[in-house]
PDB file of C-alpha atoms in Angstrom:
ATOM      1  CA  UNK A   1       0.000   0.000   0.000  1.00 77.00           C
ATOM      2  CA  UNK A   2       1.492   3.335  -1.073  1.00 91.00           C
ATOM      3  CA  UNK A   3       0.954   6.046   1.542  1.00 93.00           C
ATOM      4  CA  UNK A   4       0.238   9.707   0.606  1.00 94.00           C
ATOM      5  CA  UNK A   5       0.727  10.556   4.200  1.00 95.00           C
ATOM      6  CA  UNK A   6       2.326   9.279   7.361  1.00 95.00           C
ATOM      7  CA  UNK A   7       3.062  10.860  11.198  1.00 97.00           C
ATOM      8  CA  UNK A   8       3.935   9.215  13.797  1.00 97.00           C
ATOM      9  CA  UNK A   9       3.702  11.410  17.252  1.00 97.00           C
ATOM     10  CA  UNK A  10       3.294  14.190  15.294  1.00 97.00           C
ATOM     11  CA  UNK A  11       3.251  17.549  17.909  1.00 97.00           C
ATOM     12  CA  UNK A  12       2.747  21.465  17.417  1.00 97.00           C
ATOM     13  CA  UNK A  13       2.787  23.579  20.653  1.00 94.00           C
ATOM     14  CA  UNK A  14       1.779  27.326  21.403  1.00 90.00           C
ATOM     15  CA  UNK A  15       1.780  29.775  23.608  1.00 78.00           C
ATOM     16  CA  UNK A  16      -1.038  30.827  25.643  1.00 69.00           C
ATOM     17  CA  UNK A  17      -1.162  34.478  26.164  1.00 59.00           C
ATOM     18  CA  UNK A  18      -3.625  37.127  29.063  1.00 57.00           C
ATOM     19  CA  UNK A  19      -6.683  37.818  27.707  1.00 62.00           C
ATOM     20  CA  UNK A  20      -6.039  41.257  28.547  1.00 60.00           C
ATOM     21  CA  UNK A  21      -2.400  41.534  27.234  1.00 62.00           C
ATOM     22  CA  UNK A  22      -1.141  44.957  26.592  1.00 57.00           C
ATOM     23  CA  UNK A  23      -0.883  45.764  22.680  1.00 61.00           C
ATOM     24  CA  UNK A  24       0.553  49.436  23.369  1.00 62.00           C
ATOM     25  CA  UNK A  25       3.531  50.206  25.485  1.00 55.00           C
ATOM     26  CA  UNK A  26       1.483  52.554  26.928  1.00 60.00           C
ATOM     27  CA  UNK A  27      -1.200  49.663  28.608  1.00 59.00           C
ATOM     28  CA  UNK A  28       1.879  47.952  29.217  1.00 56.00           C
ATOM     29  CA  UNK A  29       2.742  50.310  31.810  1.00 52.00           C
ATOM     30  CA  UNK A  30      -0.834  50.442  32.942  1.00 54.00           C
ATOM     31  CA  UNK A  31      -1.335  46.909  33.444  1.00 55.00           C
ATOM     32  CA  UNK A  32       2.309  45.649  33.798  1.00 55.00           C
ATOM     33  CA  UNK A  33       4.712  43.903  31.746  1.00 52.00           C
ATOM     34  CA  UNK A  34       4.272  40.209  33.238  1.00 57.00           C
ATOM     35  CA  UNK A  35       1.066  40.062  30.707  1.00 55.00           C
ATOM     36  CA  UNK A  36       3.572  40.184  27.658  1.00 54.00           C
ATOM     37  CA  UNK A  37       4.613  36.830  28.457  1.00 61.00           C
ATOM     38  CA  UNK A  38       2.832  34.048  27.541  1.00 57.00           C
ATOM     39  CA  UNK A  39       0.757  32.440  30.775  1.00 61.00           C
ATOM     40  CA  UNK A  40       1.084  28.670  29.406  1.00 72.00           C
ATOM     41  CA  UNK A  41       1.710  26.242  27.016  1.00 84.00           C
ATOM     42  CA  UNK A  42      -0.367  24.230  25.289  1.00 86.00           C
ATOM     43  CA  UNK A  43      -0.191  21.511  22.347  1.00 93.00           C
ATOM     44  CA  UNK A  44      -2.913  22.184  19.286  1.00 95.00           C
ATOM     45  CA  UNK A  45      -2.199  18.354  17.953  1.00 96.00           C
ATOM     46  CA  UNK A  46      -0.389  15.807  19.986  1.00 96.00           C
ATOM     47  CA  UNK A  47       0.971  12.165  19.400  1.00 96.00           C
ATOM     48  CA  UNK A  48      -0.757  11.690  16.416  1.00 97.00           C
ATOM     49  CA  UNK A  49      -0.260   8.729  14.225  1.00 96.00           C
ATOM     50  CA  UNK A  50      -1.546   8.829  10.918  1.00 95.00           C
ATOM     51  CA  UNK A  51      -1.374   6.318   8.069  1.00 95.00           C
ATOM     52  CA  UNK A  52      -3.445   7.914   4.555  1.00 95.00           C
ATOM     53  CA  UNK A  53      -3.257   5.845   1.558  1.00 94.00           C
ATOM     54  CA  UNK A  54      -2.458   7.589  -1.539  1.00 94.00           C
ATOM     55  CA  UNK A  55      -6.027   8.208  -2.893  1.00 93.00           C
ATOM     56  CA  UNK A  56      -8.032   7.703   0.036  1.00 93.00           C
ATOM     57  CA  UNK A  57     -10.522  10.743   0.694  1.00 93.00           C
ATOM     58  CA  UNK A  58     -10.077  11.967   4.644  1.00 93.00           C
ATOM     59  CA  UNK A  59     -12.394  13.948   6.231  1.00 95.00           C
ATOM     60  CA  UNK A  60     -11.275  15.484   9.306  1.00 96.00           C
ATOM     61  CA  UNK A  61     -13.922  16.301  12.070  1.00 96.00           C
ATOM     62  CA  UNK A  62     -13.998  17.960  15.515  1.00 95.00           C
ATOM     63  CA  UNK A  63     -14.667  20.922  17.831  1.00 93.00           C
ATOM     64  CA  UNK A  64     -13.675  24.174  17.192  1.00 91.00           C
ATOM     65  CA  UNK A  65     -10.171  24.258  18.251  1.00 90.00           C
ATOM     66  CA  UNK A  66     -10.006  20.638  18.057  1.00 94.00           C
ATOM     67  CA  UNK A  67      -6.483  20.974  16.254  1.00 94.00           C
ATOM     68  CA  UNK A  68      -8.121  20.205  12.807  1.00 94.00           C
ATOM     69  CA  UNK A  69      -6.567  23.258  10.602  1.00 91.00           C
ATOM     70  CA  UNK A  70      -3.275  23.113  12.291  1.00 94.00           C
ATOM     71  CA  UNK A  71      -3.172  19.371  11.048  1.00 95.00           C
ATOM     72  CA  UNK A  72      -3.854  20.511   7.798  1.00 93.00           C
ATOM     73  CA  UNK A  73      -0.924  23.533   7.891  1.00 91.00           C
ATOM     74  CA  UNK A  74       0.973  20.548   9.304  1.00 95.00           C
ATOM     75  CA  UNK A  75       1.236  18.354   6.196  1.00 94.00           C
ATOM     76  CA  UNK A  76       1.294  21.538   4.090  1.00 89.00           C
ATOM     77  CA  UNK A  77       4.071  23.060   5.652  1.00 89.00           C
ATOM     78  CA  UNK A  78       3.153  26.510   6.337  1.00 86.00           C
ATOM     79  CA  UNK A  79       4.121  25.674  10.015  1.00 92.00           C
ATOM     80  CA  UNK A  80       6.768  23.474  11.232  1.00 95.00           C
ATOM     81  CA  UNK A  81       5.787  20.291  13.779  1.00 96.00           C
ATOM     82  CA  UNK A  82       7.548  20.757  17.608  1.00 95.00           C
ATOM     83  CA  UNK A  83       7.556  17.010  17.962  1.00 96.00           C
ATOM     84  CA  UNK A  84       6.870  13.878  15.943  1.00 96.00           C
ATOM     85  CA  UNK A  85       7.775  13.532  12.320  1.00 95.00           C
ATOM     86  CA  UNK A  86       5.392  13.609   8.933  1.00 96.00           C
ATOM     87  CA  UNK A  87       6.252  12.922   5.588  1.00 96.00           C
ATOM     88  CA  UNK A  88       4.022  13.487   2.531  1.00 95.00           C
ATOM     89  CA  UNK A  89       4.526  11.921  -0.960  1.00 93.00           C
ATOM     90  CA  UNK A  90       3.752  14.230  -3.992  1.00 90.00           C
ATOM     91  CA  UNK A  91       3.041  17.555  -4.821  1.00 88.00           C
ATOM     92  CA  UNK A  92       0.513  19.022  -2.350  1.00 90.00           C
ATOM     93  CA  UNK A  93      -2.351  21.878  -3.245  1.00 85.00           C
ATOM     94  CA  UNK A  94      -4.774  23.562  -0.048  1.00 81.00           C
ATOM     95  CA  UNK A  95      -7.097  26.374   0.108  1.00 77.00           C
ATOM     96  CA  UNK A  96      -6.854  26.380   4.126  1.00 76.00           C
ATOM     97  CA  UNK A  97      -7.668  30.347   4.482  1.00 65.00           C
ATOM     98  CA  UNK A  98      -8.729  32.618   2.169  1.00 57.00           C
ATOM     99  CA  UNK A  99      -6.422  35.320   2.830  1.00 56.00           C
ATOM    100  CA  UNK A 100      -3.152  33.321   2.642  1.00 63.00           C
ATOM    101  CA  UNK A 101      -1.492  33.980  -0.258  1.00 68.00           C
ATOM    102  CA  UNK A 102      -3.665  36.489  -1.284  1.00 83.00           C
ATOM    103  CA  UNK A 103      -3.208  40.276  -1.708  1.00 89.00           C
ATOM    104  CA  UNK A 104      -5.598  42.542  -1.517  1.00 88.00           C
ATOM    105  CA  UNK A 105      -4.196  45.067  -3.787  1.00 92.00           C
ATOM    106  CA  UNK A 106      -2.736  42.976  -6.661  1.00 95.00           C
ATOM    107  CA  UNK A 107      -5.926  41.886  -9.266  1.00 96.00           C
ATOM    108  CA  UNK A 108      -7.574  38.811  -9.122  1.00 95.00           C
ATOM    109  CA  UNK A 109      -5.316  37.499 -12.280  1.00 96.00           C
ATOM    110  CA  UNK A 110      -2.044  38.928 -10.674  1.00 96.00           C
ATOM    111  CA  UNK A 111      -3.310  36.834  -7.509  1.00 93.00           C
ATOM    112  CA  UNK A 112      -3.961  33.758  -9.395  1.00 93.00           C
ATOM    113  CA  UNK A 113      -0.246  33.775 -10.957  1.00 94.00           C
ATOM    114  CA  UNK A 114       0.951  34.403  -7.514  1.00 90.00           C
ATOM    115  CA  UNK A 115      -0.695  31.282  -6.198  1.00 86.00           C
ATOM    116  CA  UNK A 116      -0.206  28.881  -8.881  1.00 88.00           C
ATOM    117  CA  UNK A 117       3.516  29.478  -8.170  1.00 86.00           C
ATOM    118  CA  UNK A 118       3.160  29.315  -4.500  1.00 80.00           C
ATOM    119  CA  UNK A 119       1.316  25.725  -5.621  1.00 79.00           C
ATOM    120  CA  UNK A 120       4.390  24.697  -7.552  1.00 79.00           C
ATOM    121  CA  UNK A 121       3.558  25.976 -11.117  1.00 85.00           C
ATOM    122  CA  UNK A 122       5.966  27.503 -13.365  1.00 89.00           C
ATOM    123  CA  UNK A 123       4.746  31.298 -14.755  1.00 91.00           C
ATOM    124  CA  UNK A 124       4.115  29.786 -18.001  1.00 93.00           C
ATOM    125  CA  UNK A 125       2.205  26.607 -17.047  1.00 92.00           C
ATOM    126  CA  UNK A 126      -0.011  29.024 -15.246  1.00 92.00           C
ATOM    127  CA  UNK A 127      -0.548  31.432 -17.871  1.00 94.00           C
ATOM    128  CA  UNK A 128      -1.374  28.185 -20.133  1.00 95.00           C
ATOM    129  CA  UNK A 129      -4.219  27.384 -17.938  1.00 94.00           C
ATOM    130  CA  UNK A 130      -5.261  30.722 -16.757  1.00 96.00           C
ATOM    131  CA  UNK A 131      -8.499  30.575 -19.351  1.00 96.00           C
ATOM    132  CA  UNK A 132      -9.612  28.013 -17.869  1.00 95.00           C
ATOM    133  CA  UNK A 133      -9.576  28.976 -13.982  1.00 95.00           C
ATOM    134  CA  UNK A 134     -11.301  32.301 -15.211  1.00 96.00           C
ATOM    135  CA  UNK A 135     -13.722  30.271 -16.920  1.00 95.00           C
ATOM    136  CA  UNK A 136     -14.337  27.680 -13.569  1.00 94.00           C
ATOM    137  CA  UNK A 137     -13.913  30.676 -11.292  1.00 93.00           C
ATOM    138  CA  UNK A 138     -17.064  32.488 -13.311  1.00 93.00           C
ATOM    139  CA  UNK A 139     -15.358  36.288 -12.478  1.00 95.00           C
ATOM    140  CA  UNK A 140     -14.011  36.953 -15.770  1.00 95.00           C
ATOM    141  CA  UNK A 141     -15.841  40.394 -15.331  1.00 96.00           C
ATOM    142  CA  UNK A 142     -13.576  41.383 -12.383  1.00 97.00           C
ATOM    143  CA  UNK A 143     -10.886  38.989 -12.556  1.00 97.00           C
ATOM    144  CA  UNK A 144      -8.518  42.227 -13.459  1.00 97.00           C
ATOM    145  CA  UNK A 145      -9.988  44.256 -10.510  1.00 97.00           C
ATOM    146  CA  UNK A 146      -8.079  44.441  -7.042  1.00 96.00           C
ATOM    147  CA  UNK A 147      -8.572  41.664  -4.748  1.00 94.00           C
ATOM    148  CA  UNK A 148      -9.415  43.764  -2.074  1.00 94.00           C
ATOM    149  CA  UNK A 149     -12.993  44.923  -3.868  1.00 96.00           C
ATOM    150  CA  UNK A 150     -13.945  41.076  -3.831  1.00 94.00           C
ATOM    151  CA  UNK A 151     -16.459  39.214  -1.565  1.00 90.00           C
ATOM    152  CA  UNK A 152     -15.213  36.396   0.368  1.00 85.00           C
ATOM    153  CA  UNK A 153     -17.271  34.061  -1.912  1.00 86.00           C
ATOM    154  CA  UNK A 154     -15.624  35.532  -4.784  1.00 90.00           C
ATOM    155  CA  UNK A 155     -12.153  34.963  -2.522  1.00 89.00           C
ATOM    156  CA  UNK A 156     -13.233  31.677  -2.626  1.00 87.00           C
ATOM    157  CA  UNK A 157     -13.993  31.119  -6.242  1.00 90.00           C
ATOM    158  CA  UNK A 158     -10.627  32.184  -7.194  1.00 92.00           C
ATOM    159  CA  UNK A 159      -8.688  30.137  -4.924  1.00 88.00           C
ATOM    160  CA  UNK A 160     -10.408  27.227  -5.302  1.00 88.00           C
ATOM    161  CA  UNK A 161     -10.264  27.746  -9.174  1.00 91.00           C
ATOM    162  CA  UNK A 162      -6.527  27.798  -9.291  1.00 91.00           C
ATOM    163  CA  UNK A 163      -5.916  25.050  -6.731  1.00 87.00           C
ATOM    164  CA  UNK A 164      -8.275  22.951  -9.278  1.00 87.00           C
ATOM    165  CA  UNK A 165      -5.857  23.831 -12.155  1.00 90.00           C
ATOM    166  CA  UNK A 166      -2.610  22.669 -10.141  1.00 85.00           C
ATOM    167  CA  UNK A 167      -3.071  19.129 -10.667  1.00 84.00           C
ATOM    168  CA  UNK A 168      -1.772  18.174  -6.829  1.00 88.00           C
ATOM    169  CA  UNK A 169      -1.296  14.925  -5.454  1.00 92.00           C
ATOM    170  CA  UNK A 170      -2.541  15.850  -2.098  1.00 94.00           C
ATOM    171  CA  UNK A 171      -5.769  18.007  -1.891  1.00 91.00           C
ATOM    172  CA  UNK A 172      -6.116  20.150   1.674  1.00 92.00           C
ATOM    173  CA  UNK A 173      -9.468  22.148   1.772  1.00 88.00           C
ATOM    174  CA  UNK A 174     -10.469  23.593   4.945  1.00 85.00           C
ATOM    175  CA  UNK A 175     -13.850  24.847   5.793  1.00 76.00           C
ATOM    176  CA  UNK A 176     -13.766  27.429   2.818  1.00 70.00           C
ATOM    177  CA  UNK A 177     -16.038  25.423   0.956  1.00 71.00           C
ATOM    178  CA  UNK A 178     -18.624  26.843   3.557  1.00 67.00           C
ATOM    179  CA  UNK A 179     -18.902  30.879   1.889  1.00 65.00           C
ATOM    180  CA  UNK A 180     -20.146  31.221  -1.322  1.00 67.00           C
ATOM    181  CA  UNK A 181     -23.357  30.408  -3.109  1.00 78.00           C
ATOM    182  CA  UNK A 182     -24.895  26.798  -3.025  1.00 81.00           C
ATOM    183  CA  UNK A 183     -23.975  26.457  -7.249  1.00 86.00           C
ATOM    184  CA  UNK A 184     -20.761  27.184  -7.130  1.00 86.00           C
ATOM    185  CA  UNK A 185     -19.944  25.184  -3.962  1.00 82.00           C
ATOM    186  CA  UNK A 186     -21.798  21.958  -5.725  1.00 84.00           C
ATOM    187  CA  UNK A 187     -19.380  22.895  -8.373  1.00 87.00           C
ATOM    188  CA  UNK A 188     -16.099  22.598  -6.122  1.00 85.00           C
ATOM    189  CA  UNK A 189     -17.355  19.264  -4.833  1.00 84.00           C
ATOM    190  CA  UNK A 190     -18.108  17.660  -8.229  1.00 87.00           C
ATOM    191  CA  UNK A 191     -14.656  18.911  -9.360  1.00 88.00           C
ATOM    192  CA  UNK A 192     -13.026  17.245  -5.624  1.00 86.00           C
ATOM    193  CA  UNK A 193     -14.935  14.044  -6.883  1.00 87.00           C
ATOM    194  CA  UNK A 194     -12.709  14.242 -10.157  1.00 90.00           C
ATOM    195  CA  UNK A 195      -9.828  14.572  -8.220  1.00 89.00           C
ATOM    196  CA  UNK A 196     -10.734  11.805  -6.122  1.00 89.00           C
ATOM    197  CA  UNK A 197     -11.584   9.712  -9.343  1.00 91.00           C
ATOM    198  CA  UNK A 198      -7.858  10.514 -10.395  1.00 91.00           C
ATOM    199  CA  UNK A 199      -6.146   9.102  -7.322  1.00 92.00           C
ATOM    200  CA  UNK A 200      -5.609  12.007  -5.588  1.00 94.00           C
ATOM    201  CA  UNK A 201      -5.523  12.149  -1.887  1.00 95.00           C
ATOM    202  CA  UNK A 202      -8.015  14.585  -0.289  1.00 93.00           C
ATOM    203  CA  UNK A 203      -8.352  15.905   2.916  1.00 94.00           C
ATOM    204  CA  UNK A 204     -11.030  18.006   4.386  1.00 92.00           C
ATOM    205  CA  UNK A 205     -12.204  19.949   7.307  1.00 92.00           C
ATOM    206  CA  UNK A 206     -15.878  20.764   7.507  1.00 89.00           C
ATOM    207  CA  UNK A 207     -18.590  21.113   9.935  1.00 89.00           C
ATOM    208  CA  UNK A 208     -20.830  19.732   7.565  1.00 88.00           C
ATOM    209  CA  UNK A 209     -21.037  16.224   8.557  1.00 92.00           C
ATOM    210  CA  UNK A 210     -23.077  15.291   5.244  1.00 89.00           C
ATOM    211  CA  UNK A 211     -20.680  16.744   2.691  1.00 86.00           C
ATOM    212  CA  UNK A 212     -18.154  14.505   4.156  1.00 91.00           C
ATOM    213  CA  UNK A 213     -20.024  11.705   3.954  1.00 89.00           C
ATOM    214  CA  UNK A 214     -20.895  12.289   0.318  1.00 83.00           C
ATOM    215  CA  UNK A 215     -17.352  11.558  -0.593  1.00 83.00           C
ATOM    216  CA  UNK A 216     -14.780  10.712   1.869  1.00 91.00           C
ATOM    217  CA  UNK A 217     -14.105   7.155   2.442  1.00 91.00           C
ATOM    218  CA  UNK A 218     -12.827   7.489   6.256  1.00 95.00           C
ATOM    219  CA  UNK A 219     -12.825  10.462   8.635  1.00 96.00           C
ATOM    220  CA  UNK A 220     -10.218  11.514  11.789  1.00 97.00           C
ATOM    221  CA  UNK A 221     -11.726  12.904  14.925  1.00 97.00           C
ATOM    222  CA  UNK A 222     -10.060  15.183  16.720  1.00 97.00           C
ATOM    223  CA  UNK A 223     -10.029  16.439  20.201  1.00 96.00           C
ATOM    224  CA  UNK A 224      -7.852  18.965  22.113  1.00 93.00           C
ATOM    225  CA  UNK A 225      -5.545  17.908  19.151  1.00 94.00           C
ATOM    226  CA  UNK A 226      -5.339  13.973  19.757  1.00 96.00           C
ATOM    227  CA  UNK A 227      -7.547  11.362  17.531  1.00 96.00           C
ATOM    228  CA  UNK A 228     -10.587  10.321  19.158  1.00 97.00           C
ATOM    229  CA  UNK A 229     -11.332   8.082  16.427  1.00 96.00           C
ATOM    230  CA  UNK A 230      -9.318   6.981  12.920  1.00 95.00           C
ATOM    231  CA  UNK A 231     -11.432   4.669  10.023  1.00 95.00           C
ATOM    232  CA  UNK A 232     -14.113   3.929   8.144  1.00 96.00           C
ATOM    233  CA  UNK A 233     -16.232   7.198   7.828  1.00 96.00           C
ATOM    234  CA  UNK A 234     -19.653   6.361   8.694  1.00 95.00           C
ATOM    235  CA  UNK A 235     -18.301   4.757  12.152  1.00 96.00           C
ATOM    236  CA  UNK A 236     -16.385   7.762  12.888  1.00 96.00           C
ATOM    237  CA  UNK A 237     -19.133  10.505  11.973  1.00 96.00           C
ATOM    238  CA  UNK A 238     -21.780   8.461  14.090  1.00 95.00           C
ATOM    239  CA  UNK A 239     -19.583   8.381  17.011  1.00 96.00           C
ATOM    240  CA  UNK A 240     -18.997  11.665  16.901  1.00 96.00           C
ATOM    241  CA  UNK A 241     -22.393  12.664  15.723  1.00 94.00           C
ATOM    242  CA  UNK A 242     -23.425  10.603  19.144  1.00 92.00           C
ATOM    243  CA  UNK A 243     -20.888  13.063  21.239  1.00 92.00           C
ATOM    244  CA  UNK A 244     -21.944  16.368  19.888  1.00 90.00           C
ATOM    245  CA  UNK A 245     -25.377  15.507  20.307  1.00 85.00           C
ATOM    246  CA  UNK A 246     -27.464  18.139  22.832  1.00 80.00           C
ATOM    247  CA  UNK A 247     -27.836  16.250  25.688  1.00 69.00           C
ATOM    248  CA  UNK A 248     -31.295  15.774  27.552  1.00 61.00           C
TER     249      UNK A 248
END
């Protein structure tokens, strides 16, 4: 079995800061400087093992604050692990915020060069294609406008669009799939289902239980940043379906 992704007490650790911590020099005075310092530690994934078969489609499920996005900035490499290993196997493509990567006062095309090479692309490989993420991303009315004038569904459109033209091996979405109108989202996940048709490896964060069920073969629950549960998906999401449950 080929493995798209593997960890093995895999570990990312903050710091905890006041609630009230000065942001002036001035309130620092006021209120002290002990508040600059962080009050505590604490770890936003912990001693996770994970085993992902190249082509498998993971959703990933949990809490807010669960650990689910730093997972996902994990394996993309945006932030660095404090403990633990994890190695990934092919080129890898996210959407995991809609302003990273993104400037507000570049145009919509100038953004969509910038983050095809952030993706891996070559200038002229995205240029090649750039028709056709205009054409998916339906904006070709503002796509020469500054980024900063656009919606965050439009935000969304164009990201997505250009992480659909990338051709990764490894697909991280997270959550963005939630703005934007009902068409165009319907859109995104037929296109995921051609990725997933094509062997790639998807993973997703999403609160909505059903549109991981609609195409993800097994899910990862995660709590306080450890797995809860790891496997087939409809186990997993009625477990944790069971948990989040309002209680009587």
């Amino acid at each position: 079995m080929e493995l798209a992704l593997y960890t093995a007490g895999l570990g990312k650790q903050y710091r905890a800061y006041h609630s009230d911590r000065p942001i002036t020099f001035q309130s620092a005075v006021v209120k002290g400087f002990r508040k600059f310092r962080p009050k505590d530690k604490f770890w936003a994934i912990r001693d996770l093992d994970l085993e992902i078969p190249k082509g498998s489609a993971y959703g990933v499920v949990g809490r807010n604050g669960a650990g689910k996005s730093t997972l996902l900035r994990l394996i993309s490499g945006v932030i660095k692990a404090d403990a633990g290993e994890i190695r990934t196997n092919g080129r890898i493509g996210g959407l995991l915020d809609l302003g990273v990567g993104f400037h507000g006062d570049l145009t919509g095309y100038e953004n969509a060069i910038v983050n095809g090479v952030i993706a891996g692309m070559t200038r002229s490989e995205i240029l090649n294609r750039m028709d056709e993420i205009i054409e998916f991303s339906e904006l070709d009315d503002v796509i020469h406008d500054p980024l900063r004038t656009y919606s965050s569904g439009m935000r969304m459109r164009l990201g997505f669009s250009v992480l659909a033209h990338t051709n990764p091996d490894i697909m991280l979405i997270d959550e963005v799939l939630a703005v934007g109108d009902v068409e165009f989202r319907q859109k995104c996940l037929q296109r995921i289902k051609q990725f997933k048709a094509n062997n790639c490896t998807i993973l997703l964060v999403s609160h909505n239980l059903e549109q991981i069920k609609s195409f993800c073969d097994e899910a990862l629950w995660l709590d306080h940043g450890q797995c809860v549960s790891n496997g087939d998906v409809n186990d997993v999401l009625n477990a944790y379906e069971e948990e989040i449950k309002p209680k009587a």
